[in-house]
Amino acid sequence: MNEKAILKVNGQEFELPIIVGTENETAIDISKLRAMSGYITLDNGYLNTGACTSAITFLDGENGILRYRGIPIEQLAEKSTFTEVAYLLIYGKLPNESELKEWNSAITKHTLIHEDLKRLYVGFPKDGHPMAIMSCMIASLSTYYQDSYDPTNPEHREISIIRLLAKFPTIAAFAFKKSIGQPSIHPINALNYCQNFLNMMFAVPTEEYEIDPIAEEALDLLLILHADHEQNCSASTVRLVGSSLANIYAAISSGICALWGPRHGGANQEVLEMLNEIHDSGLTVKQVIEKSKQKFSNFRLSGFGHRVYKNYDPRAKIIKKATYKVLNKLGVKDHLLDIAIELEEAALTDDFFVERKLYPNVDFYSGIIYRALGIPVNMFTVMFGMGRLPGWIAQWKEMIESPDMKIGRPRQVYVGPKEISYDDAKKGG
Ligand code: ACO
C-alpha cells in the first residue's frame, strides 16, 4: 500500500506515510511531523499511539485474538511449556529439541542467588509487600553483575537473560519464606522450572515434600498465559527505562513496579480481596455491580475491562476452563468461585458493562487457581510477574537490537503559568 495521510493545518498540507502491519493494522507515521510542521500530537494514556513496531505478540482486542510469534495462545496453552514459550518470545522461533535442552539446562544452572544478596531480605518488614521486595531484589542483582550487564554487548545480554529467568523464582520463593518465618529452600537442579518453584515455596527442611503434578501443570499454564501482552503498561515501562541504556535488571525492576498497580497486574490480588469482601460483608453481587458503576465511588469491578480487549479476553476463557478442572482434580471446593461466576454473569448482562464492552480479563479467575495451589494473595502479582518476565525480556531485547532505537522521551503541551519573575511570584503577583 502506498497510501498517505494528508494533514491540513493552518492552511498548509502535510503528507504522512501509512505503515501497514502483517495483520493489516494501519498507522499514520508521524515521526517527522514536528520537523515538518511544528506540531506534535497529544494522546492522553496513549490510546491511539503506537510506540514501536514489534514482531513479538499480535493482539486483536475486537476479536479476542492473542498470538505469540504468530502461534495462537490456545495452542501454546495446550502443547507448550513455559520455558519453551520463553524461548519462543525471546528468540522468535520455537527451539528444536537440543536447543530446548540447552536452554532449560542453562536456566537451571543459574538459579542460585549470591548469599550476600539474601541478607537484603532481613531489612524488610515481615509484612512488606512482595512486589516491593521483588523490584528491589531484581534491581540489586545488577550490583553482582556489573562486569556483564552492558545492554549493547550481545554476550552480556545473553547471560543477563538467563540469570533473570533463573533467579526470579528463587527470589520470589525466598520472599515468601521470609514473610512466614520459614527457612529458605534452595533450588534443586533435578527439578524443572515449575517444580522448582513449588518446592522452594512449600517444602520445609524437616520433611519430604511431594510436588503435585496437577499444581505443576496449572502453574505452567498460568505462566504461559501471562508471558507477553505487547505494549502494556509494564512492558512499555521496561522499554522506556531500557531505552536510556540502563541495565536490564534496572529495566525489569521498573516493569515490576508498573505491574504492581491495581489497574494492571495488581488486579489479581484485588479480585480475590473483592470476592472475599463480598463473601464476608454479605453484600449482594448486584450491590457490588451498582457500586462499580458509580463514577465517584472510586471502585471498579477488579478483573473486568481492558484497554485493548473489547471482547472476552482469550486468556480469561482458558483460565476459567482450567479453574474448574484444577479445583476438581485437587478436590477443592471454593465458595469464591461461585461468587466469581455469579458476578461475571450479572456483569455480562448489565447494560453498563455491555455498552462499554467490559469483559473478564486475565486477572478475574487466575487468583482462584493460585489460591487452590496454596499461593497467598499478596504473592499473586509476583506470579504474574514471573509469567510476564520473558515478555519483558523479549520487548527489551527487540528494542535494544533495533537499528533505529531511540531514547523514549515524550513531549508535552505546557499549560502552566507564563513567565513571571521570582520577585513577582514571591509577592503573589
Ligand atoms: N468496573 C467498572 N467500570 C469500568 C471498569 C470496571 N472494571 N473498567 C472500565 N470501566 C468503565 C469506566 O468507568 C469508563 O466509564 P465511562 O465511559 O462512563 O467513563 C469506561 O468503562 C472506560 O474505562 P477506561 O478507564 O476509560 O478504560 P481504559 O481502557 O483506560 O481502562 C482498565 C482499562 C484500566 C483495565 C479498566 O478497565 C479497569 O480499571 N479495570 C479494572 C482493573 C483491572 O482489572 N485491571 C487489569 C487489566 S488486565 C491487565 O493489566 C493484566
Short mmCIF file of C-alpha atoms and ligand atoms in Angstrom, two decimals:
data_model
loop_
_atom_site.label_atom_id
_atom_site.label_comp_id
_atom_site.label_asym_id
_atom_site.label_seq_id
_atom_site.Cartn_x
_atom_site.Cartn_y
_atom_site.Cartn_z
CA MET A 1 0.00 0.00 0.00
CA ASN A 2 1.39 3.38 -0.96
CA GLU A 3 -1.29 5.47 0.68
CA LYS A 4 -0.53 8.63 2.55
CA ALA A 5 -2.48 10.61 5.11
CA ILE A 6 -2.89 14.32 4.47
CA LEU A 7 -2.90 16.64 7.45
CA LYS A 8 -4.31 20.09 6.81
CA VAL A 9 -3.42 22.67 9.40
CA ASN A 10 -3.26 26.45 9.26
CA GLY A 11 -3.69 26.44 5.51
CA GLN A 12 -0.78 24.07 4.98
CA GLU A 13 -0.87 20.41 3.93
CA PHE A 14 1.48 17.72 5.16
CA GLU A 15 1.78 14.22 3.77
CA LEU A 16 2.27 11.47 6.33
CA PRO A 17 3.19 7.89 5.40
CA ILE A 18 0.88 4.99 6.31
CA ILE A 19 2.50 1.96 7.92
CA VAL A 20 0.78 -1.42 7.48
CA GLY A 21 1.48 -4.36 9.80
CA THR A 22 1.44 -8.05 8.86
CA GLU A 23 -2.14 -8.37 10.12
CA ASN A 24 -3.18 -5.25 8.17
CA GLU A 25 -3.20 -2.94 11.15
CA THR A 26 -2.63 0.56 9.85
CA ALA A 27 -0.86 3.52 11.42
CA ILE A 28 -0.08 7.06 10.38
CA ASP A 29 3.66 7.57 10.77
CA ILE A 30 4.11 10.93 12.49
CA SER A 31 7.81 10.56 13.25
CA LYS A 32 8.65 13.61 11.04
CA LEU A 33 5.55 15.62 11.96
CA ARG A 34 7.15 18.14 14.29
CA ALA A 35 10.13 18.71 11.99
CA MET A 36 7.75 19.29 9.05
CA SER A 37 5.01 21.28 10.73
CA GLY A 38 5.99 22.38 14.23
CA TYR A 39 3.04 20.41 15.62
CA ILE A 40 3.15 17.49 17.99
CA THR A 41 0.30 15.09 18.77
CA LEU A 42 -1.45 14.79 22.11
CA ASP A 43 -2.79 11.41 23.24
CA ASN A 44 -3.55 11.06 26.94
CA GLY A 45 -2.87 7.48 28.06
CA TYR A 46 -1.56 6.58 24.55
CA LEU A 47 -4.98 5.37 23.44
CA ASN A 48 -4.06 5.87 19.79
CA THR A 49 -0.30 5.90 19.85
CA GLY A 50 1.93 3.10 18.61
CA ALA A 51 5.29 3.46 20.32
CA CYS A 52 7.12 0.91 18.16
CA THR A 53 6.77 -1.76 15.54
CA SER A 54 7.10 -5.22 17.06
CA ALA A 55 7.25 -8.80 15.78
CA ILE A 56 6.60 -10.48 19.13
CA THR A 57 2.91 -10.57 20.01
CA PHE A 58 -0.24 -10.00 18.00
CA LEU A 59 -3.37 -8.92 19.82
CA ASP A 60 -6.74 -8.25 18.22
CA GLY A 61 -8.90 -6.89 21.01
CA GLU A 62 -12.10 -6.68 18.97
CA ASN A 63 -11.97 -10.37 18.06
CA GLY A 64 -10.32 -11.69 21.23
CA ILE A 65 -7.18 -12.98 19.46
CA LEU A 66 -3.74 -13.36 21.07
CA ARG A 67 -0.71 -14.91 19.36
CA TYR A 68 2.92 -15.16 20.41
CA ARG A 69 5.18 -15.03 17.34
CA GLY A 70 2.16 -15.96 15.23
CA ILE A 71 1.13 -19.01 17.30
CA PRO A 72 -2.37 -18.82 18.86
CA ILE A 73 -2.33 -18.69 22.65
CA GLU A 74 -4.82 -21.60 22.79
CA GLN A 75 -2.32 -23.90 21.04
CA LEU A 76 0.59 -22.81 23.20
CA ALA A 77 -1.52 -23.35 26.31
CA GLU A 78 -2.31 -26.87 25.19
CA LYS A 79 1.00 -28.02 23.72
CA SER A 80 3.91 -25.97 25.02
CA THR A 81 5.73 -25.35 28.28
CA PHE A 82 6.60 -22.07 29.92
CA THR A 83 10.33 -22.28 29.25
CA GLU A 84 9.70 -23.19 25.60
CA VAL A 85 7.34 -20.20 25.31
CA ALA A 86 10.02 -18.00 26.90
CA TYR A 87 12.49 -19.13 24.21
CA LEU A 88 9.88 -18.51 21.50
CA LEU A 89 9.18 -14.98 22.69
CA ILE A 90 12.80 -14.03 23.23
CA TYR A 91 14.40 -15.62 20.13
CA GLY A 92 11.47 -15.50 17.72
CA LYS A 93 11.17 -19.24 16.98
CA LEU A 94 10.35 -22.49 18.73
CA PRO A 95 13.53 -24.22 19.89
CA ASN A 96 14.44 -27.64 18.48
CA GLU A 97 15.00 -30.47 20.93
CA SER A 98 18.67 -29.78 21.61
CA GLU A 99 18.15 -26.01 21.83
CA LEU A 100 15.39 -26.53 24.36
CA LYS A 101 17.54 -28.91 26.39
CA GLU A 102 20.42 -26.46 26.41
CA TRP A 103 18.08 -23.57 27.29
CA ASN A 104 16.48 -25.41 30.20
CA SER A 105 19.87 -26.55 31.43
CA ALA A 106 21.30 -23.01 31.30
CA ILE A 107 18.34 -21.64 33.28
CA THR A 108 18.56 -24.48 35.80
CA LYS A 109 22.25 -23.83 36.44
CA HIS A 110 21.78 -20.17 37.34
CA THR A 111 19.00 -20.45 39.91
CA LEU A 112 21.11 -19.77 43.00
CA ILE A 113 21.45 -16.20 44.23
CA HIS A 114 24.54 -14.76 45.89
CA GLU A 115 24.50 -15.45 49.62
CA ASP A 116 25.12 -11.75 50.37
CA LEU A 117 22.01 -10.80 48.41
CA LYS A 118 19.95 -12.93 50.77
CA ARG A 119 20.91 -10.59 53.59
CA LEU A 120 18.79 -7.85 52.00
CA TYR A 121 15.63 -9.75 52.96
CA VAL A 122 16.40 -9.14 56.62
CA GLY A 123 15.84 -5.41 56.19
CA PHE A 124 12.25 -5.74 55.01
CA PRO A 125 9.35 -5.77 57.46
CA LYS A 126 7.67 -9.17 57.77
CA ASP A 127 4.53 -7.90 56.03
CA GLY A 128 6.37 -5.88 53.35
CA HIS A 129 4.62 -6.33 50.01
CA PRO A 130 6.48 -8.93 47.92
CA MET A 131 6.25 -6.74 44.79
CA ALA A 132 8.40 -4.11 46.55
CA ILE A 133 10.82 -6.84 47.57
CA MET A 134 10.93 -8.26 44.03
CA SER A 135 11.61 -4.89 42.47
CA CYS A 136 14.35 -4.15 44.98
CA MET A 137 15.99 -7.59 44.70
CA ILE A 138 15.93 -7.62 40.89
CA ALA A 139 17.49 -4.13 40.73
CA SER A 140 20.02 -5.27 43.34
CA LEU A 141 21.04 -8.27 41.21
CA SER A 142 22.77 -5.73 38.97
CA THR A 143 25.27 -4.95 41.72
CA TYR A 144 26.61 -8.51 41.45
CA TYR A 145 26.98 -8.44 37.67
CA GLN A 146 28.48 -5.05 36.93
CA ASP A 147 31.04 -6.67 34.63
CA SER A 148 28.39 -8.27 32.44
CA TYR A 149 25.33 -6.04 32.16
CA ASP A 150 26.15 -3.77 29.25
CA PRO A 151 22.95 -3.80 27.16
CA THR A 152 24.90 -3.06 23.98
CA ASN A 153 27.05 -6.20 24.37
CA PRO A 154 25.29 -9.31 22.92
CA GLU A 155 27.12 -11.71 25.28
CA HIS A 156 26.18 -9.62 28.28
CA ARG A 157 22.58 -9.60 27.09
CA GLU A 158 22.51 -13.39 26.83
CA ILE A 159 23.88 -14.11 30.27
CA SER A 160 21.67 -11.45 31.87
CA ILE A 161 18.57 -13.00 30.26
CA ILE A 162 19.45 -16.44 31.63
CA ARG A 163 20.22 -15.05 35.07
CA LEU A 164 16.93 -13.19 35.28
CA LEU A 165 14.77 -16.13 34.21
CA ALA A 166 16.67 -18.45 36.55
CA LYS A 167 16.75 -16.28 39.65
CA PHE A 168 13.31 -14.68 39.59
CA PRO A 169 11.52 -17.76 41.05
CA THR A 170 14.23 -18.21 43.69
CA ILE A 171 13.95 -14.57 44.76
CA ALA A 172 10.14 -14.79 44.83
CA ALA A 173 10.04 -18.01 46.88
CA PHE A 174 12.63 -16.66 49.34
CA ALA A 175 10.47 -13.53 49.82
CA PHE A 176 7.51 -15.75 50.70
CA LYS A 177 9.54 -17.90 53.10
CA LYS A 178 10.85 -14.79 54.83
CA SER A 179 7.29 -13.45 55.24
CA ILE A 180 6.21 -16.59 57.08
CA GLY A 181 9.42 -17.02 59.04
CA GLN A 182 10.47 -20.31 57.44
CA PRO A 183 13.99 -21.12 56.25
CA SER A 184 14.52 -20.61 52.53
CA ILE A 185 14.67 -23.76 50.42
CA HIS A 186 17.41 -23.86 47.81
CA PRO A 187 16.68 -24.70 44.17
CA ILE A 188 17.31 -28.28 43.05
CA ASN A 189 18.78 -28.86 39.60
CA ALA A 190 16.91 -32.12 39.06
CA LEU A 191 13.60 -30.25 39.09
CA ASN A 192 12.08 -28.33 36.20
CA TYR A 193 11.10 -24.64 36.34
CA CYS A 194 7.64 -25.02 37.92
CA GLN A 195 8.56 -27.97 40.13
CA ASN A 196 11.48 -26.00 41.48
CA PHE A 197 9.32 -23.02 42.29
CA LEU A 198 6.68 -25.10 44.05
CA ASN A 199 9.38 -26.90 46.01
CA MET A 200 11.04 -23.64 47.09
CA MET A 201 7.64 -22.26 48.11
CA PHE A 202 6.22 -25.20 50.02
CA ALA A 203 8.95 -27.63 51.08
CA VAL A 204 10.37 -27.44 54.61
CA PRO A 205 13.70 -28.90 55.67
CA THR A 206 12.10 -31.23 58.20
CA GLU A 207 10.04 -33.43 55.92
CA GLU A 208 9.60 -34.75 52.40
CA TYR A 209 7.58 -32.58 50.06
CA GLU A 210 5.86 -34.21 47.14
CA ILE A 211 5.24 -31.93 44.17
CA ASP A 212 1.71 -32.37 42.89
CA PRO A 213 1.77 -32.77 39.08
CA ILE A 214 -1.65 -31.06 38.91
CA ALA A 215 -0.22 -27.99 40.63
CA GLU A 216 2.83 -28.06 38.36
CA GLU A 217 0.67 -28.25 35.23
CA ALA A 218 -1.65 -25.48 36.42
CA LEU A 219 1.26 -23.20 37.24
CA ASP A 220 2.92 -23.83 33.88
CA LEU A 221 -0.34 -22.96 32.13
CA LEU A 222 -0.80 -19.71 34.06
CA LEU A 223 2.79 -18.65 33.35
CA ILE A 224 2.33 -19.31 29.61
CA LEU A 225 -0.88 -17.26 29.53
CA HIS A 226 0.82 -14.31 31.21
CA ALA A 227 4.06 -14.45 29.20
CA ASP A 228 3.53 -11.43 26.93
CA HIS A 229 0.88 -8.92 26.02
CA GLU A 230 2.64 -6.49 23.67
CA GLN A 231 2.88 -2.80 24.68
CA ASN A 232 1.07 -2.90 28.04
CA CYS A 233 1.96 -0.58 30.93
CA SER A 234 4.79 -2.71 32.38
CA ALA A 235 6.30 -3.73 29.02
CA SER A 236 6.26 -0.08 27.93
CA THR A 237 7.95 0.83 31.21
CA VAL A 238 10.65 -1.78 30.62
CA ARG A 239 11.20 -0.37 27.13
CA LEU A 240 11.26 3.22 28.35
CA VAL A 241 13.77 2.57 31.14
CA GLY A 242 15.83 0.28 28.88
CA SER A 243 15.90 2.95 26.17
CA SER A 244 18.17 5.06 28.35
CA LEU A 245 20.61 2.09 28.20
CA ALA A 246 20.10 1.43 31.88
CA ASN A 247 20.96 -2.24 32.51
CA ILE A 248 18.31 -4.93 32.09
CA TYR A 249 17.97 -5.52 35.84
CA ALA A 250 17.01 -1.86 36.32
CA ALA A 251 14.57 -2.02 33.41
CA ILE A 252 12.87 -5.20 34.66
CA SER A 253 12.74 -3.86 38.20
CA SER A 254 10.81 -0.84 36.88
CA GLY A 255 8.47 -3.16 34.99
CA ILE A 256 7.71 -4.94 38.26
CA CYS A 257 6.71 -1.62 39.84
CA ALA A 258 4.44 -0.79 36.90
CA LEU A 259 2.81 -4.22 37.11
CA TRP A 260 2.11 -3.77 40.81
CA GLY A 261 -0.70 -1.21 40.28
CA PRO A 262 -4.33 -2.36 40.65
CA ARG A 263 -5.22 -1.16 37.15
CA HIS A 264 -2.61 -3.58 35.78
CA GLY A 265 -1.24 -6.80 37.32
CA GLY A 266 -2.22 -5.82 40.86
CA ALA A 267 -5.82 -6.51 39.82
CA ASN A 268 -5.41 -10.25 40.50
CA GLN A 269 -4.86 -9.52 44.20
CA GLU A 270 -7.75 -7.03 44.19
CA VAL A 271 -10.11 -9.58 42.63
CA LEU A 272 -9.55 -12.06 45.44
CA GLU A 273 -9.90 -9.33 48.05
CA MET A 274 -13.11 -8.17 46.40
CA LEU A 275 -14.56 -11.70 46.30
CA ASN A 276 -13.61 -12.22 49.94
CA GLU A 277 -15.21 -8.92 50.88
CA ILE A 278 -18.44 -9.86 49.10
CA HIS A 279 -18.44 -13.13 51.00
CA ASP A 280 -17.63 -11.64 54.40
CA SER A 281 -19.74 -8.49 54.21
CA GLY A 282 -22.87 -10.16 52.90
CA LEU A 283 -23.08 -7.58 50.08
CA THR A 284 -25.00 -8.90 47.11
CA VAL A 285 -23.43 -9.19 43.69
CA LYS A 286 -25.98 -6.68 42.44
CA GLN A 287 -24.91 -4.11 45.07
CA VAL A 288 -21.26 -4.54 44.11
CA ILE A 289 -22.02 -4.05 40.44
CA GLU A 290 -24.06 -0.94 41.20
CA LYS A 291 -21.19 0.48 43.25
CA SER A 292 -18.70 -0.16 40.43
CA LYS A 293 -20.90 1.88 38.09
CA GLN A 294 -20.87 4.97 40.27
CA LYS A 295 -18.21 7.22 38.80
CA PHE A 296 -17.13 8.78 42.08
CA SER A 297 -17.16 5.64 44.19
CA ASN A 298 -13.54 5.08 43.11
CA PHE A 299 -14.39 1.40 42.96
CA ARG A 300 -14.16 -0.74 39.83
CA LEU A 301 -15.01 -4.34 39.30
CA SER A 302 -11.49 -5.78 39.51
CA GLY A 303 -10.61 -8.25 36.79
CA PHE A 304 -13.06 -6.62 34.39
CA GLY A 305 -12.32 -4.40 31.41
CA HIS A 306 -9.25 -3.97 29.29
CA ARG A 307 -7.71 -1.19 27.25
CA VAL A 308 -7.40 -3.39 24.18
CA TYR A 309 -9.91 -6.25 24.57
CA LYS A 310 -13.44 -5.23 23.73
CA ASN A 311 -14.42 -8.88 23.73
CA TYR A 312 -13.80 -11.81 26.08
CA ASP A 313 -10.07 -11.94 26.90
CA PRO A 314 -8.91 -15.25 25.33
CA ARG A 315 -6.65 -15.87 28.33
CA ALA A 316 -9.59 -15.49 30.72
CA LYS A 317 -11.52 -18.06 28.66
CA ILE A 318 -8.71 -20.61 29.06
CA ILE A 319 -8.21 -19.81 32.74
CA LYS A 320 -11.92 -20.11 33.52
CA LYS A 321 -11.99 -23.59 31.99
CA ALA A 322 -8.78 -24.55 33.80
CA THR A 323 -10.17 -23.29 37.12
CA TYR A 324 -12.94 -25.90 37.12
CA LYS A 325 -10.51 -28.61 36.03
CA VAL A 326 -7.80 -27.79 38.57
CA LEU A 327 -10.18 -27.38 41.51
CA ASN A 328 -11.90 -30.59 40.57
CA LYS A 329 -8.66 -32.54 40.27
CA LEU A 330 -7.34 -31.12 43.54
CA GLY A 331 -10.65 -31.83 45.23
CA VAL A 332 -11.04 -28.18 46.25
CA LYS A 333 -14.45 -26.58 46.68
CA ASP A 334 -14.07 -22.81 46.75
CA HIS A 335 -17.03 -20.59 47.61
CA LEU A 336 -15.20 -17.68 45.95
CA LEU A 337 -15.51 -19.42 42.57
CA ASP A 338 -19.30 -19.44 42.98
CA ILE A 339 -19.27 -15.72 43.76
CA ALA A 340 -16.99 -15.03 40.77
CA ILE A 341 -19.32 -16.88 38.41
CA GLU A 342 -22.34 -15.04 39.75
CA LEU A 343 -20.53 -11.73 39.43
CA GLU A 344 -19.46 -12.46 35.86
CA GLU A 345 -22.97 -13.47 34.80
CA ALA A 346 -24.50 -10.38 36.36
CA ALA A 347 -21.93 -8.03 34.81
CA LEU A 348 -22.19 -9.54 31.35
CA THR A 349 -25.93 -8.90 31.27
CA ASP A 350 -25.76 -5.41 32.78
CA ASP A 351 -26.23 -2.57 30.24
CA PHE A 352 -23.36 -0.50 31.69
CA PHE A 353 -20.89 -3.34 31.13
CA VAL A 354 -22.40 -4.36 27.79
CA GLU A 355 -22.27 -0.81 26.39
CA ARG A 356 -18.66 -0.33 27.46
CA LYS A 357 -17.67 -3.82 26.29
CA LEU A 358 -16.28 -4.77 29.69
CA TYR A 359 -15.46 -8.49 29.92
CA PRO A 360 -13.47 -10.55 32.41
CA ASN A 361 -9.73 -10.15 31.86
CA VAL A 362 -6.81 -12.46 32.67
CA ASP A 363 -6.91 -11.49 36.33
CA PHE A 364 -10.51 -12.43 37.04
CA TYR A 365 -10.11 -16.19 37.54
CA SER A 366 -6.34 -16.65 37.91
CA GLY A 367 -6.39 -15.93 41.65
CA ILE A 368 -8.81 -18.76 42.32
CA ILE A 369 -6.29 -21.21 40.86
CA TYR A 370 -3.37 -19.63 42.74
CA ARG A 371 -5.40 -19.89 45.93
CA ALA A 372 -6.09 -23.58 45.29
CA LEU A 373 -2.33 -24.08 44.87
CA GLY A 374 -1.75 -22.52 48.29
CA ILE A 375 -0.19 -19.31 47.00
CA PRO A 376 -1.03 -16.39 49.30
CA VAL A 377 -2.98 -13.46 47.91
CA ASN A 378 -0.17 -10.92 48.24
CA MET A 379 2.01 -13.16 46.04
CA PHE A 380 -0.48 -13.20 43.14
CA THR A 381 1.04 -10.22 41.33
CA VAL A 382 4.50 -11.72 41.81
CA MET A 383 3.20 -14.82 39.99
CA PHE A 384 2.01 -12.56 37.19
CA GLY A 385 5.49 -11.00 37.08
CA MET A 386 7.14 -14.42 36.91
CA GLY A 387 4.97 -15.23 33.91
CA ARG A 388 5.48 -11.85 32.26
CA LEU A 389 9.28 -11.88 32.62
CA PRO A 390 10.00 -13.48 29.20
CA GLY A 391 7.73 -10.92 27.56
CA TRP A 392 9.51 -8.02 29.22
CA ILE A 393 12.84 -9.50 28.20
CA ALA A 394 11.69 -10.07 24.60
CA GLN A 395 10.37 -6.49 24.35
CA TRP A 396 13.61 -5.10 25.80
CA LYS A 397 15.80 -7.24 23.52
CA GLU A 398 13.81 -6.33 20.41
CA MET A 399 14.19 -2.66 21.25
CA ILE A 400 17.90 -2.80 22.10
CA GLU A 401 18.67 -4.76 18.92
CA SER A 402 16.62 -2.45 16.72
CA PRO A 403 18.90 -0.34 14.44
CA ASP A 404 16.74 2.75 14.96
CA MET A 405 16.42 2.56 18.75
CA LYS A 406 15.94 5.97 20.36
CA ILE A 407 15.66 7.03 23.97
CA GLY A 408 11.96 7.20 24.88
CA ARG A 409 11.14 10.82 25.53
CA PRO A 410 7.56 12.04 25.03
CA ARG A 411 6.75 15.70 24.56
CA GLN A 412 4.03 17.71 26.28
CA VAL A 413 1.75 20.68 25.80
CA TYR A 414 2.67 23.08 28.57
CA VAL A 415 -0.35 24.65 30.33
CA GLY A 416 1.39 26.19 33.36
CA PRO A 417 1.99 29.87 34.21
CA LYS A 418 3.55 32.20 31.68
CA GLU A 419 6.93 33.68 32.59
CA ILE A 420 6.85 35.52 35.91
CA SER A 421 9.80 36.99 37.80
CA TYR A 422 10.87 35.46 41.10
CA ASP A 423 10.05 38.75 42.92
CA ASP A 424 6.55 38.99 41.44
CA ALA A 425 5.86 35.33 42.23
CA LYS A 426 7.04 35.88 45.81
CA LYS A 427 4.62 38.84 46.12
CA GLY A 428 1.87 36.59 44.77
CA GLY A 429 1.64 38.81 41.72
N1 ACO B 1 -15.61 -1.66 36.55
C1 ACO B 1 -16.49 -0.66 36.34
N2 ACO B 1 -16.37 0.24 35.31
C2 ACO B 1 -15.31 0.11 34.49
C3 ACO B 1 -14.36 -0.91 34.65
C4 ACO B 1 -14.54 -1.83 35.72
N3 ACO B 1 -13.68 -2.82 35.92
N4 ACO B 1 -13.42 -0.78 33.70
C5 ACO B 1 -13.76 0.27 32.96
N5 ACO B 1 -14.93 0.83 33.42
C6 ACO B 1 -15.66 1.95 32.87
C7 ACO B 1 -15.02 3.29 33.21
O1 ACO B 1 -15.53 3.86 34.37
C8 ACO B 1 -15.35 4.09 31.97
O2 ACO B 1 -16.71 4.51 32.07
P1 ACO B 1 -17.19 5.90 31.35
O3 ACO B 1 -17.11 5.61 29.88
O4 ACO B 1 -18.58 6.10 31.86
O5 ACO B 1 -16.25 6.97 31.78
C9 ACO B 1 -15.28 3.07 30.84
O6 ACO B 1 -15.57 1.83 31.44
C10 ACO B 1 -13.93 3.02 30.14
O7 ACO B 1 -12.93 2.89 31.14
P2 ACO B 1 -11.47 3.49 30.99
O8 ACO B 1 -10.83 3.55 32.33
O9 ACO B 1 -11.52 4.75 30.18
O10 ACO B 1 -10.82 2.37 30.08
P3 ACO B 1 -9.29 2.05 29.97
O11 ACO B 1 -9.11 1.33 28.70
O12 ACO B 1 -8.49 3.29 30.17
O13 ACO B 1 -9.02 1.10 31.24
C11 ACO B 1 -8.66 -0.77 32.62
C12 ACO B 1 -8.78 -0.24 31.17
C13 ACO B 1 -7.64 0.08 33.39
C14 ACO B 1 -8.15 -2.20 32.58
C15 ACO B 1 -10.07 -0.69 33.30
O14 ACO B 1 -10.98 -1.49 32.59
C16 ACO B 1 -10.02 -1.10 34.77
O15 ACO B 1 -9.72 -0.27 35.61
N6 ACO B 1 -10.34 -2.39 35.10
C17 ACO B 1 -10.28 -2.87 36.48
C18 ACO B 1 -8.84 -3.20 36.85
C19 ACO B 1 -8.33 -4.43 36.15
O16 ACO B 1 -8.98 -5.48 36.10
N7 ACO B 1 -7.10 -4.32 35.60
C20 ACO B 1 -6.43 -5.44 34.93
C21 ACO B 1 -6.37 -5.21 33.45
S1 ACO B 1 -5.65 -6.55 32.63
C22 ACO B 1 -4.03 -6.43 32.99
O17 ACO B 1 -3.44 -5.42 33.12
C23 ACO B 1 -3.37 -7.62 33.17
#
